[in-house]
Short mmCIF file of C-alpha atoms and ligand atoms in Angstrom, two decimals:
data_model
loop_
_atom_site.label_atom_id
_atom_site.label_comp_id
_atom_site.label_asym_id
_atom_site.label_seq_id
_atom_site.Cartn_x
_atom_site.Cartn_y
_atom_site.Cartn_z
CA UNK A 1 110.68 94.23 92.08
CA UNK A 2 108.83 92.08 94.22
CA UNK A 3 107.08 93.71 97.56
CA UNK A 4 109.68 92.58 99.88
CA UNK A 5 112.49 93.74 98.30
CA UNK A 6 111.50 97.08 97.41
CA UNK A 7 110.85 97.91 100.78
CA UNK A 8 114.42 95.88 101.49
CA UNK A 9 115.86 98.57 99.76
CA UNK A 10 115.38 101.20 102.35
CA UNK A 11 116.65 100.76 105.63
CA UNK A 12 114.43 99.70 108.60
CA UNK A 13 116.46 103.70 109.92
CA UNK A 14 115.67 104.97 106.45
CA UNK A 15 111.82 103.68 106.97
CA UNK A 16 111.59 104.37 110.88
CA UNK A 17 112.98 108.13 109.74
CA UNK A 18 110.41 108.49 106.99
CA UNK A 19 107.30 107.11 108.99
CA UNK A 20 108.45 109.93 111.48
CA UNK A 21 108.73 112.43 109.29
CA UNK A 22 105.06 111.70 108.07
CA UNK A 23 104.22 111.50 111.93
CA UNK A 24 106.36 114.90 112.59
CA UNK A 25 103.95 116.62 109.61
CA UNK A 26 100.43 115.81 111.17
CA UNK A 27 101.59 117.92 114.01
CA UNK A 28 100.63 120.94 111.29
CA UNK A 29 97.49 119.02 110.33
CA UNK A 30 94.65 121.82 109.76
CA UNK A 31 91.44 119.53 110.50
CA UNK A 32 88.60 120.98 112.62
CA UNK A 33 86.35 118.81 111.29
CA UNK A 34 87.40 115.33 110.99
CA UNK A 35 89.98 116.28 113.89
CA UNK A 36 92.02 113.28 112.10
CA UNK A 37 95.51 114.85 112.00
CA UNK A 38 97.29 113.08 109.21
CA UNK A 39 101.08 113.67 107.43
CA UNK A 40 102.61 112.41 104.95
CA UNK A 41 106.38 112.43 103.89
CA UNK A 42 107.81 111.53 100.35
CA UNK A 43 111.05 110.06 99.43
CA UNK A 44 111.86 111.27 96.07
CA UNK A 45 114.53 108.96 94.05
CA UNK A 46 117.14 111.80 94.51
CA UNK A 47 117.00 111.25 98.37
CA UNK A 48 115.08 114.53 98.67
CA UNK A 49 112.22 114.13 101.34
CA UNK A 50 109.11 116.75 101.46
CA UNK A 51 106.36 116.23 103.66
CA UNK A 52 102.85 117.98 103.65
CA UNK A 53 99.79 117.23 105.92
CA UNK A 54 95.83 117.47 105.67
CA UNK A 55 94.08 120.74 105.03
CA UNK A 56 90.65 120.55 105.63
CA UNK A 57 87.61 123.35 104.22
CA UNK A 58 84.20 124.22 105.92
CA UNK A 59 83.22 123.05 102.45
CA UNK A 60 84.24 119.48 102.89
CA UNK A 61 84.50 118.65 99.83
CA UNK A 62 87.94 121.11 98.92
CA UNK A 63 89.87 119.49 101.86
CA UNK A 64 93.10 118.60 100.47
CA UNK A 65 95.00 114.96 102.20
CA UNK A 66 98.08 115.20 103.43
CA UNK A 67 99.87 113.35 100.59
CA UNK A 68 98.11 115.98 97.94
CA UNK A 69 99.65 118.55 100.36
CA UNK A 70 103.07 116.91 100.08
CA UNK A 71 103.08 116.21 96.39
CA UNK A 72 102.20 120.09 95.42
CA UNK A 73 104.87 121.07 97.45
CA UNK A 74 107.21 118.66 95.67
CA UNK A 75 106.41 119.43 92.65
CA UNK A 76 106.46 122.86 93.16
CA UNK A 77 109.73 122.66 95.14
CA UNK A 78 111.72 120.05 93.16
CA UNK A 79 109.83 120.28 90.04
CA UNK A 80 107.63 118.12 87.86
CA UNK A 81 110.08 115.60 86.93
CA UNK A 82 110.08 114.37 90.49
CA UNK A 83 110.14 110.47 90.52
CA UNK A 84 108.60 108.70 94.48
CA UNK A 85 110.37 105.97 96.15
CA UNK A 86 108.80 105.72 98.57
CA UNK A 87 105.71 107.45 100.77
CA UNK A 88 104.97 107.10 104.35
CA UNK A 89 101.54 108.49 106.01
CA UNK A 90 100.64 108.97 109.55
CA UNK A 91 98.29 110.20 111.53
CA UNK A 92 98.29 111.19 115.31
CA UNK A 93 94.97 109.58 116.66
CA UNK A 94 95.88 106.09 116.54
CA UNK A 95 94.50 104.68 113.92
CA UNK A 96 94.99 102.53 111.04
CA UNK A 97 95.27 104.54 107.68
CA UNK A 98 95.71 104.32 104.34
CA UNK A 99 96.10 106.77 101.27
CA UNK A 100 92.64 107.27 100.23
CA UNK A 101 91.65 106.26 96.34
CA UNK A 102 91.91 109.46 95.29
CA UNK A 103 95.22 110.08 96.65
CA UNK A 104 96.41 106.23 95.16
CA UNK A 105 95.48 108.14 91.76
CA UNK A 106 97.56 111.12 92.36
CA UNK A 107 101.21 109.42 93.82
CA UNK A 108 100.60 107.37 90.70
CA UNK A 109 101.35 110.29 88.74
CA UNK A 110 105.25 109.95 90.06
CA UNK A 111 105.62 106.85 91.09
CA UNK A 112 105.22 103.18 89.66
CA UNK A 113 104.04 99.94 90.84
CA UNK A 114 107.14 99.69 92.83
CA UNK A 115 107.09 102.87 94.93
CA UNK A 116 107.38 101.80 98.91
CA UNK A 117 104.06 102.73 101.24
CA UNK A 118 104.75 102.69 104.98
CA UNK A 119 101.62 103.08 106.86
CA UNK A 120 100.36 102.56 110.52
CA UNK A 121 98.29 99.22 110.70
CA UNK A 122 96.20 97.95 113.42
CA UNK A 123 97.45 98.48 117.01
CA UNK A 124 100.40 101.02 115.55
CA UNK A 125 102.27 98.26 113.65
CA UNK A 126 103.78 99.75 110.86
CA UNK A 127 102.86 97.55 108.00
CA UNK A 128 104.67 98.06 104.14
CA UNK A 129 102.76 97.58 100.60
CA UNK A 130 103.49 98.98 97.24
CA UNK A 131 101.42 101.07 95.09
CA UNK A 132 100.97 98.89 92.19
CA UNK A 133 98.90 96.78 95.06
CA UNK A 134 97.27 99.92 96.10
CA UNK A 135 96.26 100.66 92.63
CA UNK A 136 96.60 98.11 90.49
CA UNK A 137 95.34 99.16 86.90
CA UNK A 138 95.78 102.57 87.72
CA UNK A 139 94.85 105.41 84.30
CA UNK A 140 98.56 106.73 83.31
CA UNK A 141 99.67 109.20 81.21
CA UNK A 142 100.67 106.94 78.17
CA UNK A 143 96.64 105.93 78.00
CA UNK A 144 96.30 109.40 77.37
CA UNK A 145 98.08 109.04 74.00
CA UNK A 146 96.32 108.74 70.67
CA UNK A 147 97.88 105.13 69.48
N1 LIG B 1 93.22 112.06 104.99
C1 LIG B 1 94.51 112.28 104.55
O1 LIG B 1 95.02 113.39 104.64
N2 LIG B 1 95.18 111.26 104.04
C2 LIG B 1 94.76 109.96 104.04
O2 LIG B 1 95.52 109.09 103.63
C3 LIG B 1 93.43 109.64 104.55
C4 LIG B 1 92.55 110.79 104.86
C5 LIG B 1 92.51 113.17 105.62
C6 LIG B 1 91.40 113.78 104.83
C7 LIG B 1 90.56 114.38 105.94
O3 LIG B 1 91.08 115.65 106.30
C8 LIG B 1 90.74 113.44 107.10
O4 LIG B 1 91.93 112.72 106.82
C9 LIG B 1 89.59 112.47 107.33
O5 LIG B 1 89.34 111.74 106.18
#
């Protein structure tokens, strides 16, 4: 499914509601370092939507992003056969953002080239991509299988 009509298939309300669900999350944001509040809320193919925000450590390096927060809690809620649709981040300082590679790597787990991002782009326009764009060639589990 092409770009644009993957992101057809959910509603401009259906995306609007996600993006402030994601927004509604970084509210929770624990980040007194960075002080960049982020959320993120998943739409699971059953219509299921979890959300989970940034966790940050005086390590650094343990912080956890809001969409690792959000696919534990999926997971661990809904189980591992959970399936994305789509994925919506946010953050409440005004900024452009994007999932971060490592966090490309880990929706890839449940989702496909096709799964809907909805992110905040320059200026607050809410822009749309995919994450087979995000990620293209991304490692999946099938490479993990002796041939
Ligand atoms: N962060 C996320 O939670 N998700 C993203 O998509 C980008 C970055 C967090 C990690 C860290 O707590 C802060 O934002 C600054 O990088």
């Amino acid at each position: 499914m092409s770009q644009n009509a993957q992101s057809a298939s959910l509603t401009p309300e259906q995306q609007a509601q996600l993006r402030h669900l994601a927004e509604a999350a970084a509210a929770h944001s624990y980040s007194p370092y960075s002080h960049f509040r982020v959320g993120a809320a998943l739409l699971l193919t059953d219509g299921a939507i979890i959300t989970g925000c940034n966790v940050e450590n005086c390590s650094y390096r343990l912080t956890s992003c809001a969409e690792q927060g959000a696919i534990a809690r999926a997971v661990a809620e809904h189980g591992p056969g959970i399936r994305l649709r789509a994925v919506a981040v946010a953050n409440l300082n005004s900024a452009a953002s994007m999932p971060c590679g490592a966090c490309r790597q880990t929706l890839t787990e449940f989702g496909d080239d096709d799964t809907l991002i909805l992110y905040p782009g320059e200026n607050g326009t809410p822009e749309a991509t995919t994450l087979g764009e995000l990620l293209p060639h991304a490692l999946r589990l099938e490479y993990l299988e002796p041939k």
